[in-house]
Amino acid sequence: MAPTYGNTFVIIQKIYYPSLCAIGIPANLLTVYTIRYRKCGMSKVARLYLLSLAIADSMCLFWGGLIDLSLGWLDPNPFWNSSPWCGLITVLEYGSVFSSIWIVIVFTFERYLVLRSTQVRQHCSQTKVTIRIILSVILVSHLIALPAYWINSSEFRNSTVDNETLLVPICDYNDSFYSTAVVWFHTFVSGGIPYILLIFFNCLIAQQLYAASRLFTQEQLKSINGVTTRKLMKKSILILFTISFAFVLLSLPRFVTYCILRTAYNTPEHDRNDYHQLINLFADIGIMLQWLNSAINFLLYCAVSEQFRTEFFLVLTCRCRTAKTQVFHTPLKVYSVQGASTDASSMLFVQRH
Protein backbone atom coordinates (compact mmCIF):
# COMPACT_ATOMS: atom_id res chain seq x y z
CA MET A 1 0.00 0.00 0.00
CA ALA A 2 1.44 3.35 -0.98
CA PRO A 3 2.17 5.95 1.72
CA THR A 4 -0.48 8.27 0.27
CA TYR A 5 -3.11 5.64 1.03
CA GLY A 6 -2.07 5.68 4.67
CA ASN A 7 -2.32 9.48 4.77
CA THR A 8 -5.73 9.30 3.09
CA PHE A 9 -6.98 6.83 5.68
CA VAL A 10 -5.80 9.11 8.50
CA ILE A 11 -7.74 12.00 6.91
CA ILE A 12 -10.81 9.76 6.64
CA GLN A 13 -10.59 9.01 10.36
CA LYS A 14 -10.19 12.70 11.19
CA ILE A 15 -13.46 13.36 9.36
CA TYR A 16 -15.25 10.18 10.42
CA TYR A 17 -15.02 10.45 14.22
CA PRO A 18 -16.14 14.09 14.60
CA SER A 19 -18.99 13.43 12.14
CA LEU A 20 -20.01 10.29 14.05
CA CYS A 21 -20.10 12.20 17.34
CA ALA A 22 -21.95 15.13 15.75
CA ILE A 23 -24.70 12.75 14.60
CA GLY A 24 -24.63 10.02 17.24
CA ILE A 25 -24.68 12.08 20.44
CA PRO A 26 -27.68 14.28 19.44
CA ALA A 27 -29.47 11.19 18.07
CA ASN A 28 -29.00 9.37 21.37
CA LEU A 29 -30.22 12.39 23.32
CA LEU A 30 -33.30 12.62 21.06
CA THR A 31 -33.83 8.91 21.70
CA VAL A 32 -33.75 9.57 25.45
CA TYR A 33 -36.34 12.33 25.08
CA THR A 34 -38.57 10.26 22.78
CA ILE A 35 -38.59 7.21 25.04
CA ARG A 36 -39.04 9.28 28.19
CA TYR A 37 -41.77 11.69 27.09
CA ARG A 38 -43.51 10.07 24.12
CA LYS A 39 -45.74 6.99 23.94
CA CYS A 40 -43.65 4.44 22.08
CA GLY A 41 -45.57 1.31 23.07
CA MET A 42 -43.00 0.13 25.61
CA SER A 43 -43.30 -0.95 29.22
CA LYS A 44 -41.65 1.06 32.00
CA VAL A 45 -38.95 -1.58 32.39
CA ALA A 46 -38.07 -1.57 28.69
CA ARG A 47 -38.03 2.23 28.69
CA LEU A 48 -35.61 2.32 31.64
CA TYR A 49 -33.21 -0.11 29.98
CA LEU A 50 -33.30 1.72 26.65
CA LEU A 51 -32.93 5.11 28.35
CA SER A 52 -29.85 3.91 30.22
CA LEU A 53 -28.47 2.34 27.04
CA ALA A 54 -28.86 5.57 25.07
CA ILE A 55 -27.11 7.53 27.84
CA ALA A 56 -24.29 4.96 28.03
CA ASP A 57 -23.85 5.11 24.25
CA SER A 58 -23.67 8.90 24.45
CA MET A 59 -20.92 8.60 27.07
CA CYS A 60 -19.08 6.13 24.82
CA LEU A 61 -19.13 8.62 21.96
CA PHE A 62 -18.17 11.51 24.24
CA TRP A 63 -15.20 9.92 26.00
CA GLY A 64 -14.01 7.68 23.18
CA GLY A 65 -15.10 9.24 19.91
CA LEU A 66 -14.94 12.93 20.87
CA ILE A 67 -12.32 13.35 23.61
CA ASP A 68 -9.92 10.48 22.86
CA LEU A 69 -10.06 10.38 19.05
CA SER A 70 -11.57 13.54 17.55
CA LEU A 71 -10.03 16.22 19.79
CA GLY A 72 -6.83 14.21 20.08
CA TRP A 73 -6.23 14.78 16.38
CA LEU A 74 -7.42 18.38 16.33
CA ASP A 75 -5.26 19.40 19.30
CA PRO A 76 -1.68 18.03 19.15
CA ASN A 77 -1.13 18.73 22.88
CA PRO A 78 -4.42 18.14 24.72
CA PHE A 79 -4.49 18.65 28.48
CA TRP A 80 -5.60 15.05 29.09
CA ASN A 81 -2.16 13.82 28.05
CA SER A 82 -0.91 14.93 31.44
CA SER A 83 -1.38 13.09 34.72
CA PRO A 84 -3.90 12.20 36.17
CA TRP A 85 -6.13 12.83 33.14
CA CYS A 86 -4.22 10.32 31.03
CA GLY A 87 -5.43 7.40 33.14
CA LEU A 88 -8.79 8.90 34.11
CA ILE A 89 -9.95 9.34 30.51
CA THR A 90 -9.04 5.70 29.83
CA VAL A 91 -11.10 4.50 32.81
CA LEU A 92 -14.12 6.59 31.83
CA GLU A 93 -13.91 5.38 28.23
CA TYR A 94 -13.68 1.71 29.24
CA GLY A 95 -16.38 2.16 31.89
CA SER A 96 -18.88 3.65 29.46
CA VAL A 97 -18.19 0.90 26.89
CA PHE A 98 -18.65 -1.84 29.50
CA SER A 99 -21.84 -0.19 30.79
CA SER A 100 -23.36 -0.05 27.31
CA ILE A 101 -22.55 -3.68 26.55
CA TRP A 102 -23.64 -5.19 29.86
CA ILE A 103 -26.88 -3.20 30.04
CA VAL A 104 -27.79 -4.99 26.81
CA ILE A 105 -26.84 -8.38 28.25
CA VAL A 106 -28.75 -7.85 31.50
CA PHE A 107 -31.77 -6.62 29.53
CA THR A 108 -31.63 -9.69 27.28
CA PHE A 109 -31.38 -11.98 30.30
CA GLU A 110 -34.31 -10.20 31.95
CA ARG A 111 -36.44 -10.67 28.81
CA TYR A 112 -35.66 -14.37 28.87
CA LEU A 113 -36.67 -14.67 32.55
CA VAL A 114 -39.90 -12.77 31.86
CA LEU A 115 -40.83 -15.32 29.20
CA ARG A 116 -39.96 -18.21 31.48
CA SER A 117 -41.79 -17.27 34.64
CA THR A 118 -44.74 -15.09 35.62
CA GLN A 119 -43.35 -14.66 39.13
CA VAL A 120 -40.08 -13.31 37.77
CA ARG A 121 -42.00 -10.97 35.52
CA GLN A 122 -43.89 -9.53 38.49
CA HIS A 123 -40.63 -8.97 40.34
CA CYS A 124 -38.74 -7.52 37.37
CA SER A 125 -41.62 -5.21 36.46
CA GLN A 126 -40.94 -3.13 39.56
CA THR A 127 -39.32 0.17 38.63
CA LYS A 128 -37.13 0.31 41.74
CA VAL A 129 -35.70 -3.14 41.03
CA THR A 130 -34.85 -2.18 37.44
CA ILE A 131 -33.17 1.07 38.51
CA ARG A 132 -31.07 -0.78 41.10
CA ILE A 133 -29.99 -3.34 38.50
CA ILE A 134 -28.99 -0.65 35.99
CA LEU A 135 -27.06 1.38 38.58
CA SER A 136 -25.31 -1.80 39.74
CA VAL A 137 -24.28 -2.62 36.18
CA ILE A 138 -22.86 0.88 35.67
CA LEU A 139 -21.01 0.81 39.00
CA VAL A 140 -19.50 -2.64 38.44
CA SER A 141 -18.55 -1.70 34.87
CA HIS A 142 -16.54 1.29 36.07
CA LEU A 143 -14.94 -0.73 38.87
CA ILE A 144 -13.83 -3.33 36.30
CA ALA A 145 -12.45 -0.50 34.17
CA LEU A 146 -10.44 0.95 37.09
CA PRO A 147 -7.26 -1.17 36.46
CA ALA A 148 -7.01 0.55 33.05
CA TYR A 149 -5.87 3.68 34.89
CA TRP A 150 -2.32 2.29 34.98
CA ILE A 151 -2.02 0.84 31.47
CA ASN A 152 -1.04 4.27 30.11
CA SER A 153 1.47 6.71 31.54
CA SER A 154 2.16 10.39 30.97
CA GLU A 155 5.72 11.25 29.97
CA PHE A 156 7.32 14.51 28.84
CA ARG A 157 8.89 14.33 25.40
CA ASN A 158 10.28 16.76 22.87
CA SER A 159 7.76 17.80 20.22
CA THR A 160 8.22 20.20 17.30
CA VAL A 161 5.33 22.65 16.85
CA ASP A 162 5.61 25.53 14.34
CA ASN A 163 9.36 24.98 13.99
CA GLU A 164 9.73 25.22 17.76
CA THR A 165 10.79 22.31 19.98
CA LEU A 166 8.75 22.03 23.15
CA LEU A 167 8.65 19.60 26.05
CA VAL A 168 5.06 18.32 26.12
CA PRO A 169 3.27 15.51 27.99
CA ILE A 170 2.48 12.37 25.98
CA CYS A 171 -0.01 9.74 27.15
CA ASP A 172 1.52 6.48 25.97
CA TYR A 173 0.78 2.79 26.43
CA ASN A 174 2.92 0.93 28.98
CA ASP A 175 4.32 -2.16 27.29
CA SER A 176 4.35 -4.36 30.40
CA PHE A 177 2.89 -7.66 31.60
CA TYR A 178 0.35 -5.80 33.76
CA SER A 179 -0.92 -3.72 30.84
CA THR A 180 -1.13 -6.76 28.57
CA ALA A 181 -3.08 -8.76 31.18
CA VAL A 182 -5.52 -5.90 31.84
CA VAL A 183 -6.14 -5.28 28.13
CA TRP A 184 -6.73 -8.99 27.44
CA PHE A 185 -9.15 -9.16 30.37
CA HIS A 186 -11.03 -6.09 29.14
CA THR A 187 -11.07 -7.47 25.60
CA PHE A 188 -12.98 -10.55 26.72
CA VAL A 189 -15.22 -8.58 29.09
CA SER A 190 -16.28 -6.32 26.20
CA GLY A 191 -16.05 -8.88 23.40
CA GLY A 192 -15.77 -12.64 23.79
CA ILE A 193 -18.04 -13.18 26.81
CA PRO A 194 -20.82 -10.79 25.64
CA TYR A 195 -20.92 -12.45 22.20
CA ILE A 196 -21.48 -15.87 23.75
CA LEU A 197 -24.11 -14.66 26.22
CA LEU A 198 -26.08 -12.64 23.67
CA ILE A 199 -26.20 -15.44 21.13
CA PHE A 200 -27.07 -18.01 23.82
CA PHE A 201 -29.91 -16.06 25.45
CA ASN A 202 -31.38 -14.83 22.18
CA CYS A 203 -31.53 -18.42 20.95
CA LEU A 204 -33.32 -19.38 24.17
CA ILE A 205 -35.73 -16.46 23.76
CA ALA A 206 -36.47 -17.47 20.18
CA GLN A 207 -37.12 -21.03 21.33
CA GLN A 208 -39.45 -19.75 24.08
CA LEU A 209 -41.40 -17.61 21.63
CA TYR A 210 -41.75 -20.51 19.24
CA ALA A 211 -42.93 -22.83 22.02
CA ALA A 212 -45.34 -20.19 23.33
CA SER A 213 -46.87 -19.64 19.88
CA ARG A 214 -47.79 -23.32 19.68
CA LEU A 215 -49.90 -23.07 22.86
CA PHE A 216 -52.43 -20.53 21.57
CA THR A 217 -56.09 -21.55 21.44
CA GLN A 218 -58.64 -20.04 19.07
CA GLU A 219 -59.93 -17.79 21.86
CA GLN A 220 -56.42 -16.60 22.65
CA LEU A 221 -55.80 -15.88 18.97
CA LYS A 222 -58.87 -13.63 18.95
CA SER A 223 -57.61 -11.81 22.07
CA ILE A 224 -54.45 -10.68 20.30
CA ASN A 225 -56.40 -8.63 17.82
CA GLY A 226 -56.16 -10.83 14.75
CA VAL A 227 -52.38 -11.30 14.75
CA THR A 228 -51.48 -14.87 13.87
CA THR A 229 -49.03 -16.81 15.96
CA ARG A 230 -46.72 -17.21 13.00
CA LYS A 231 -46.55 -13.46 12.40
CA LEU A 232 -46.10 -12.88 16.13
CA MET A 233 -43.21 -15.33 16.25
CA LYS A 234 -41.51 -13.87 13.17
CA LYS A 235 -41.87 -10.28 14.36
CA SER A 236 -40.60 -11.04 17.86
CA ILE A 237 -37.60 -12.98 16.60
CA LEU A 238 -36.83 -10.20 14.10
CA ILE A 239 -36.82 -7.61 16.90
CA LEU A 240 -34.60 -9.75 19.11
CA PHE A 241 -32.07 -10.73 16.47
CA THR A 242 -31.87 -7.43 14.59
CA ILE A 243 -30.88 -5.36 17.60
CA SER A 244 -28.76 -7.93 19.43
CA PHE A 245 -26.75 -9.12 16.46
CA ALA A 246 -26.06 -5.59 15.25
CA PHE A 247 -23.72 -5.34 18.22
CA VAL A 248 -22.01 -8.64 17.40
CA LEU A 249 -21.70 -7.76 13.72
CA LEU A 250 -20.14 -4.33 14.31
CA SER A 251 -17.95 -5.28 17.28
CA LEU A 252 -16.60 -8.63 16.13
CA PRO A 253 -14.04 -7.20 13.62
CA ARG A 254 -12.48 -5.14 16.42
CA PHE A 255 -12.29 -8.20 18.69
CA VAL A 256 -10.71 -10.42 16.02
CA THR A 257 -8.14 -7.87 14.81
CA TYR A 258 -7.15 -6.99 18.36
CA CYS A 259 -6.57 -10.65 19.21
CA ILE A 260 -4.34 -10.92 16.12
CA LEU A 261 -2.42 -7.78 17.05
CA ARG A 262 -1.82 -9.05 20.59
CA THR A 263 -0.56 -12.44 19.41
CA ALA A 264 1.08 -12.47 15.98
CA TYR A 265 2.19 -8.81 16.09
CA ASN A 266 2.84 -8.38 19.82
CA THR A 267 6.41 -7.08 19.53
CA PRO A 268 7.98 -3.70 20.41
CA GLU A 269 9.12 -3.36 16.78
CA HIS A 270 5.57 -3.35 15.44
CA ASP A 271 4.51 0.17 14.44
CA ARG A 272 0.78 0.50 15.00
CA ASN A 273 0.64 3.63 12.82
CA ASP A 274 2.20 1.93 9.79
CA TYR A 275 -0.62 1.39 7.28
CA HIS A 276 1.71 -0.48 4.96
CA GLN A 277 0.70 -3.43 7.15
CA LEU A 278 -2.88 -4.45 6.41
CA ILE A 279 -3.50 -5.63 9.99
CA ASN A 280 -3.21 -2.00 11.16
CA LEU A 281 -5.67 -0.87 8.51
CA PHE A 282 -8.19 -3.61 9.37
CA ALA A 283 -7.77 -2.97 13.10
CA ASP A 284 -8.62 0.72 12.73
CA ILE A 285 -11.60 -0.12 10.51
CA GLY A 286 -12.74 -2.46 13.30
CA ILE A 287 -12.50 0.41 15.79
CA MET A 288 -14.53 2.63 13.46
CA LEU A 289 -17.26 -0.02 13.25
CA GLN A 290 -17.26 -0.49 17.02
CA TRP A 291 -17.89 3.20 17.65
CA LEU A 292 -20.52 3.23 14.90
CA ASN A 293 -22.44 0.74 17.02
CA SER A 294 -22.94 3.42 19.70
CA ALA A 295 -24.52 5.82 17.22
CA ILE A 296 -27.05 3.75 15.26
CA ASN A 297 -29.39 2.32 17.89
CA PHE A 298 -32.03 4.92 17.07
CA LEU A 299 -32.05 3.64 13.48
CA LEU A 300 -32.59 0.08 14.72
CA TYR A 301 -35.45 1.24 16.95
CA CYS A 302 -37.00 3.04 13.98
CA ALA A 303 -36.65 -0.09 11.84
CA VAL A 304 -38.40 -2.45 14.26
CA SER A 305 -40.97 -0.17 15.93
CA GLU A 306 -43.49 1.87 13.97
CA GLN A 307 -44.56 3.77 17.08
CA PHE A 308 -41.02 4.79 17.98
CA ARG A 309 -40.31 5.74 14.36
CA THR A 310 -43.37 7.99 14.24
CA GLU A 311 -42.67 9.65 17.58
CA PHE A 312 -38.96 10.08 16.87
CA PHE A 313 -39.57 11.94 13.62
CA LEU A 314 -42.24 14.05 15.29
CA VAL A 315 -39.67 15.06 17.90
CA LEU A 316 -37.04 15.58 15.22
CA THR A 317 -39.34 17.95 13.33
CA CYS A 318 -40.57 19.63 16.55
CA ARG A 319 -44.16 18.55 16.03
CA CYS A 320 -46.80 16.94 18.21
CA ARG A 321 -49.16 14.17 17.24
CA THR A 322 -52.54 15.57 16.25
CA ALA A 323 -55.83 14.05 17.22
CA LYS A 324 -56.33 12.85 13.65
CA THR A 325 -53.13 10.87 13.61
CA GLN A 326 -53.52 9.45 17.10
CA VAL A 327 -53.11 5.71 16.97
CA PHE A 328 -54.41 3.40 19.66
CA HIS A 329 -52.81 0.03 20.11
CA THR A 330 -54.39 -2.83 21.98
CA PRO A 331 -51.84 -4.46 24.30
CA LEU A 332 -50.60 -7.64 22.72
CA LYS A 333 -50.75 -10.79 24.82
CA VAL A 334 -47.99 -13.34 24.61
CA TYR A 335 -48.21 -16.62 26.44
CA SER A 336 -45.24 -18.30 28.07
CA VAL A 337 -44.57 -22.02 27.84
CA GLN A 338 -46.30 -22.44 31.18
CA GLY A 339 -49.42 -20.83 29.68
CA ALA A 340 -49.28 -17.59 31.68
CA SER A 341 -49.99 -14.39 29.74
CA THR A 342 -47.56 -11.51 29.65
CA ASP A 343 -47.73 -8.05 28.14
CA ALA A 344 -45.82 -8.10 24.87
CA SER A 345 -45.09 -4.43 25.13
CA SER A 346 -42.73 -5.28 27.98
CA MET A 347 -40.52 -7.21 25.60
CA LEU A 348 -40.72 -4.89 22.63
CA PHE A 349 -37.00 -4.40 22.48
CA VAL A 350 -34.08 -6.64 23.23
CA GLN A 351 -30.95 -4.74 22.36
CA ARG A 352 -28.30 -5.61 19.96
CA HIS A 353 -25.15 -4.74 20.83
Coordinates of C-alpha atoms in Angstrom, one line a residue:
M1 CA 0.0 0.0 0.0
A2 CA 1.4 3.4 -1.0
P3 CA 2.2 5.9 1.7
T4 CA -0.5 8.3 0.3
Y5 CA -3.1 5.6 1.0
G6 CA -2.1 5.7 4.7
N7 CA -2.3 9.5 4.8
T8 CA -5.7 9.3 3.1
F9 CA -7.0 6.8 5.7
V10 CA -5.8 9.1 8.5
I11 CA -7.7 12.0 6.9
I12 CA -10.8 9.8 6.6
Q13 CA -10.6 9.0 10.4
K14 CA -10.2 12.7 11.2
I15 CA -13.5 13.4 9.4
Y16 CA -15.3 10.2 10.4
Y17 CA -15.0 10.5 14.2
P18 CA -16.1 14.1 14.6
S19 CA -19.0 13.4 12.1
L20 CA -20.0 10.3 14.0
C21 CA -20.1 12.2 17.3
A22 CA -21.9 15.1 15.8
I23 CA -24.7 12.8 14.6
G24 CA -24.6 10.0 17.2
I25 CA -24.7 12.1 20.4
P26 CA -27.7 14.3 19.4
A27 CA -29.5 11.2 18.1
N28 CA -29.0 9.4 21.4
L29 CA -30.2 12.4 23.3
L30 CA -33.3 12.6 21.1
T31 CA -33.8 8.9 21.7
V32 CA -33.8 9.6 25.5
Y33 CA -36.3 12.3 25.1
T34 CA -38.6 10.3 22.8
I35 CA -38.6 7.2 25.0
R36 CA -39.0 9.3 28.2
Y37 CA -41.8 11.7 27.1
R38 CA -43.5 10.1 24.1
K39 CA -45.7 7.0 23.9
C40 CA -43.6 4.4 22.1
G41 CA -45.6 1.3 23.1
M42 CA -43.0 0.1 25.6
S43 CA -43.3 -0.9 29.2
K44 CA -41.7 1.1 32.0
V45 CA -39.0 -1.6 32.4
A46 CA -38.1 -1.6 28.7
R47 CA -38.0 2.2 28.7
L48 CA -35.6 2.3 31.6
Y49 CA -33.2 -0.1 30.0
L50 CA -33.3 1.7 26.6
L51 CA -32.9 5.1 28.3
S52 CA -29.8 3.9 30.2
L53 CA -28.5 2.3 27.0
A54 CA -28.9 5.6 25.1
I55 CA -27.1 7.5 27.8
A56 CA -24.3 5.0 28.0
D57 CA -23.9 5.1 24.2
S58 CA -23.7 8.9 24.4
M59 CA -20.9 8.6 27.1
C60 CA -19.1 6.1 24.8
L61 CA -19.1 8.6 22.0
F62 CA -18.2 11.5 24.2
W63 CA -15.2 9.9 26.0
G64 CA -14.0 7.7 23.2
G65 CA -15.1 9.2 19.9
L66 CA -14.9 12.9 20.9
I67 CA -12.3 13.3 23.6
D68 CA -9.9 10.5 22.9
L69 CA -10.1 10.4 19.1
S70 CA -11.6 13.5 17.6
L71 CA -10.0 16.2 19.8
G72 CA -6.8 14.2 20.1
W73 CA -6.2 14.8 16.4
L74 CA -7.4 18.4 16.3
D75 CA -5.3 19.4 19.3
P76 CA -1.7 18.0 19.1
N77 CA -1.1 18.7 22.9
P78 CA -4.4 18.1 24.7
F79 CA -4.5 18.7 28.5
W80 CA -5.6 15.0 29.1
N81 CA -2.2 13.8 28.0
S82 CA -0.9 14.9 31.4
S83 CA -1.4 13.1 34.7
P84 CA -3.9 12.2 36.2
W85 CA -6.1 12.8 33.1
C86 CA -4.2 10.3 31.0
G87 CA -5.4 7.4 33.1
L88 CA -8.8 8.9 34.1
I89 CA -9.9 9.3 30.5
T90 CA -9.0 5.7 29.8
V91 CA -11.1 4.5 32.8
L92 CA -14.1 6.6 31.8
E93 CA -13.9 5.4 28.2
Y94 CA -13.7 1.7 29.2
G95 CA -16.4 2.2 31.9
S96 CA -18.9 3.6 29.5
V97 CA -18.2 0.9 26.9
F98 CA -18.7 -1.8 29.5
S99 CA -21.8 -0.2 30.8
S100 CA -23.4 -0.1 27.3
I101 CA -22.5 -3.7 26.6
W102 CA -23.6 -5.2 29.9
I103 CA -26.9 -3.2 30.0
V104 CA -27.8 -5.0 26.8
I105 CA -26.8 -8.4 28.2
V106 CA -28.7 -7.9 31.5
F107 CA -31.8 -6.6 29.5
T108 CA -31.6 -9.7 27.3
F109 CA -31.4 -12.0 30.3
E110 CA -34.3 -10.2 31.9
R111 CA -36.4 -10.7 28.8
Y112 CA -35.7 -14.4 28.9
L113 CA -36.7 -14.7 32.5
V114 CA -39.9 -12.8 31.9
L115 CA -40.8 -15.3 29.2
R116 CA -40.0 -18.2 31.5
S117 CA -41.8 -17.3 34.6
T118 CA -44.7 -15.1 35.6
Q119 CA -43.3 -14.7 39.1
V120 CA -40.1 -13.3 37.8
R121 CA -42.0 -11.0 35.5
Q122 CA -43.9 -9.5 38.5
H123 CA -40.6 -9.0 40.3
C124 CA -38.7 -7.5 37.4
S125 CA -41.6 -5.2 36.5
Q126 CA -40.9 -3.1 39.6
T127 CA -39.3 0.2 38.6
K128 CA -37.1 0.3 41.7
V129 CA -35.7 -3.1 41.0
T130 CA -34.8 -2.2 37.4
I131 CA -33.2 1.1 38.5
R132 CA -31.1 -0.8 41.1
I133 CA -30.0 -3.3 38.5
I134 CA -29.0 -0.6 36.0
L135 CA -27.1 1.4 38.6
S136 CA -25.3 -1.8 39.7
V137 CA -24.3 -2.6 36.2
I138 CA -22.9 0.9 35.7
L139 CA -21.0 0.8 39.0
V140 CA -19.5 -2.6 38.4
S141 CA -18.6 -1.7 34.9
H142 CA -16.5 1.3 36.1
L143 CA -14.9 -0.7 38.9
I144 CA -13.8 -3.3 36.3
A145 CA -12.4 -0.5 34.2
L146 CA -10.4 0.9 37.1
P147 CA -7.3 -1.2 36.5
A148 CA -7.0 0.5 33.1
Y149 CA -5.9 3.7 34.9
W150 CA -2.3 2.3 35.0
I151 CA -2.0 0.8 31.5
N152 CA -1.0 4.3 30.1
S153 CA 1.5 6.7 31.5
S154 CA 2.2 10.4 31.0
E155 CA 5.7 11.2 30.0
F156 CA 7.3 14.5 28.8
R157 CA 8.9 14.3 25.4
N158 CA 10.3 16.8 22.9
S159 CA 7.8 17.8 20.2
T160 CA 8.2 20.2 17.3
V161 CA 5.3 22.6 16.9
D162 CA 5.6 25.5 14.3
N163 CA 9.4 25.0 14.0
E164 CA 9.7 25.2 17.8
T165 CA 10.8 22.3 20.0
L166 CA 8.8 22.0 23.1
L167 CA 8.7 19.6 26.0
V168 CA 5.1 18.3 26.1
P169 CA 3.3 15.5 28.0
I170 CA 2.5 12.4 26.0
C171 CA 0.0 9.7 27.1
D172 CA 1.5 6.5 26.0
Y173 CA 0.8 2.8 26.4
N174 CA 2.9 0.9 29.0
D175 CA 4.3 -2.2 27.3
S176 CA 4.4 -4.4 30.4
F177 CA 2.9 -7.7 31.6
Y178 CA 0.3 -5.8 33.8
S179 CA -0.9 -3.7 30.8
T180 CA -1.1 -6.8 28.6
A181 CA -3.1 -8.8 31.2
V182 CA -5.5 -5.9 31.8
V183 CA -6.1 -5.3 28.1
W184 CA -6.7 -9.0 27.4
F185 CA -9.2 -9.2 30.4
H186 CA -11.0 -6.1 29.1
T187 CA -11.1 -7.5 25.6
F188 CA -13.0 -10.6 26.7
V189 CA -15.2 -8.6 29.1
S190 CA -16.3 -6.3 26.2
G191 CA -16.0 -8.9 23.4
G192 CA -15.8 -12.6 23.8
I193 CA -18.0 -13.2 26.8
P194 CA -20.8 -10.8 25.6
Y195 CA -20.9 -12.4 22.2
I196 CA -21.5 -15.9 23.7
L197 CA -24.1 -14.7 26.2
L198 CA -26.1 -12.6 23.7
I199 CA -26.2 -15.4 21.1
F200 CA -27.1 -18.0 23.8
F201 CA -29.9 -16.1 25.5
N202 CA -31.4 -14.8 22.2
C203 CA -31.5 -18.4 20.9
L204 CA -33.3 -19.4 24.2
I205 CA -35.7 -16.5 23.8
A206 CA -36.5 -17.5 20.2
Q207 CA -37.1 -21.0 21.3
Q208 CA -39.4 -19.8 24.1
L209 CA -41.4 -17.6 21.6
Y210 CA -41.7 -20.5 19.2
A211 CA -42.9 -22.8 22.0
A212 CA -45.3 -20.2 23.3
S213 CA -46.9 -19.6 19.9
R214 CA -47.8 -23.3 19.7
L215 CA -49.9 -23.1 22.9
F216 CA -52.4 -20.5 21.6
T217 CA -56.1 -21.5 21.4
Q218 CA -58.6 -20.0 19.1
E219 CA -59.9 -17.8 21.9
Q220 CA -56.4 -16.6 22.6
L221 CA -55.8 -15.9 19.0
K222 CA -58.9 -13.6 18.9
S223 CA -57.6 -11.8 22.1
I224 CA -54.4 -10.7 20.3
N225 CA -56.4 -8.6 17.8
G226 CA -56.2 -10.8 14.8
V227 CA -52.4 -11.3 14.7
T228 CA -51.5 -14.9 13.9
T229 CA -49.0 -16.8 16.0
R230 CA -46.7 -17.2 13.0
K231 CA -46.6 -13.5 12.4
L232 CA -46.1 -12.9 16.1
M233 CA -43.2 -15.3 16.2
K234 CA -41.5 -13.9 13.2
K235 CA -41.9 -10.3 14.4
S236 CA -40.6 -11.0 17.9
I237 CA -37.6 -13.0 16.6
L238 CA -36.8 -10.2 14.1
I239 CA -36.8 -7.6 16.9
L240 CA -34.6 -9.7 19.1
F241 CA -32.1 -10.7 16.5
T242 CA -31.9 -7.4 14.6
I243 CA -30.9 -5.4 17.6
S244 CA -28.8 -7.9 19.4
F245 CA -26.7 -9.1 16.5
A246 CA -26.1 -5.6 15.2
F247 CA -23.7 -5.3 18.2
V248 CA -22.0 -8.6 17.4
L249 CA -21.7 -7.8 13.7
L250 CA -20.1 -4.3 14.3
S251 CA -18.0 -5.3 17.3
L252 CA -16.6 -8.6 16.1
P253 CA -14.0 -7.2 13.6
R254 CA -12.5 -5.1 16.4
F255 CA -12.3 -8.2 18.7
V256 CA -10.7 -10.4 16.0
T257 CA -8.1 -7.9 14.8
Y258 CA -7.1 -7.0 18.4
C259 CA -6.6 -10.6 19.2
I260 CA -4.3 -10.9 16.1
L261 CA -2.4 -7.8 17.1
R262 CA -1.8 -9.1 20.6
T263 CA -0.6 -12.4 19.4
A264 CA 1.1 -12.5 16.0
Y265 CA 2.2 -8.8 16.1
N266 CA 2.8 -8.4 19.8
T267 CA 6.4 -7.1 19.5
P268 CA 8.0 -3.7 20.4
E269 CA 9.1 -3.4 16.8
H270 CA 5.6 -3.3 15.4
D271 CA 4.5 0.2 14.4
R272 CA 0.8 0.5 15.0
N273 CA 0.6 3.6 12.8
D274 CA 2.2 1.9 9.8
Y275 CA -0.6 1.4 7.3
H276 CA 1.7 -0.5 5.0
Q277 CA 0.7 -3.4 7.2
L278 CA -2.9 -4.4 6.4
I279 CA -3.5 -5.6 10.0
N280 CA -3.2 -2.0 11.2
L281 CA -5.7 -0.9 8.5
F282 CA -8.2 -3.6 9.4
A283 CA -7.8 -3.0 13.1
D284 CA -8.6 0.7 12.7
I285 CA -11.6 -0.1 10.5
G286 CA -12.7 -2.5 13.3
I287 CA -12.5 0.4 15.8
M288 CA -14.5 2.6 13.5
L289 CA -17.3 0.0 13.3
Q290 CA -17.3 -0.5 17.0
W291 CA -17.9 3.2 17.6
L292 CA -20.5 3.2 14.9
N293 CA -22.4 0.7 17.0
S294 CA -22.9 3.4 19.7
A295 CA -24.5 5.8 17.2
I296 CA -27.1 3.8 15.3
N297 CA -29.4 2.3 17.9
F298 CA -32.0 4.9 17.1
L299 CA -32.0 3.6 13.5
L300 CA -32.6 0.1 14.7
Y301 CA -35.5 1.2 17.0
C302 CA -37.0 3.0 14.0
A303 CA -36.7 -0.1 11.8
V304 CA -38.4 -2.4 14.3
S305 CA -41.0 -0.2 15.9
E306 CA -43.5 1.9 14.0
Q307 CA -44.6 3.8 17.1
F308 CA -41.0 4.8 18.0
R309 CA -40.3 5.7 14.4
T310 CA -43.4 8.0 14.2
E311 CA -42.7 9.7 17.6
F312 CA -39.0 10.1 16.9
F313 CA -39.6 11.9 13.6
L314 CA -42.2 14.1 15.3
V315 CA -39.7 15.1 17.9
L316 CA -37.0 15.6 15.2
T317 CA -39.3 18.0 13.3
C318 CA -40.6 19.6 16.5
R319 CA -44.2 18.6 16.0
C320 CA -46.8 16.9 18.2
R321 CA -49.2 14.2 17.2
T322 CA -52.5 15.6 16.3
A323 CA -55.8 14.1 17.2
K324 CA -56.3 12.8 13.6
T325 CA -53.1 10.9 13.6
Q326 CA -53.5 9.4 17.1
V327 CA -53.1 5.7 17.0
F328 CA -54.4 3.4 19.7
H329 CA -52.8 0.0 20.1
T330 CA -54.4 -2.8 22.0
P331 CA -51.8 -4.5 24.3
L332 CA -50.6 -7.6 22.7
K333 CA -50.8 -10.8 24.8
V334 CA -48.0 -13.3 24.6
Y335 CA -48.2 -16.6 26.4
S336 CA -45.2 -18.3 28.1
V337 CA -44.6 -22.0 27.8
Q338 CA -46.3 -22.4 31.2
G339 CA -49.4 -20.8 29.7
A340 CA -49.3 -17.6 31.7
S341 CA -50.0 -14.4 29.7
T342 CA -47.6 -11.5 29.7
D343 CA -47.7 -8.0 28.1
A344 CA -45.8 -8.1 24.9
S345 CA -45.1 -4.4 25.1
S346 CA -42.7 -5.3 28.0
M347 CA -40.5 -7.2 25.6
L348 CA -40.7 -4.9 22.6
F349 CA -37.0 -4.4 22.5
V350 CA -34.1 -6.6 23.2
Q351 CA -31.0 -4.7 22.4
R352 CA -28.3 -5.6 20.0
H353 CA -25.2 -4.7 20.8

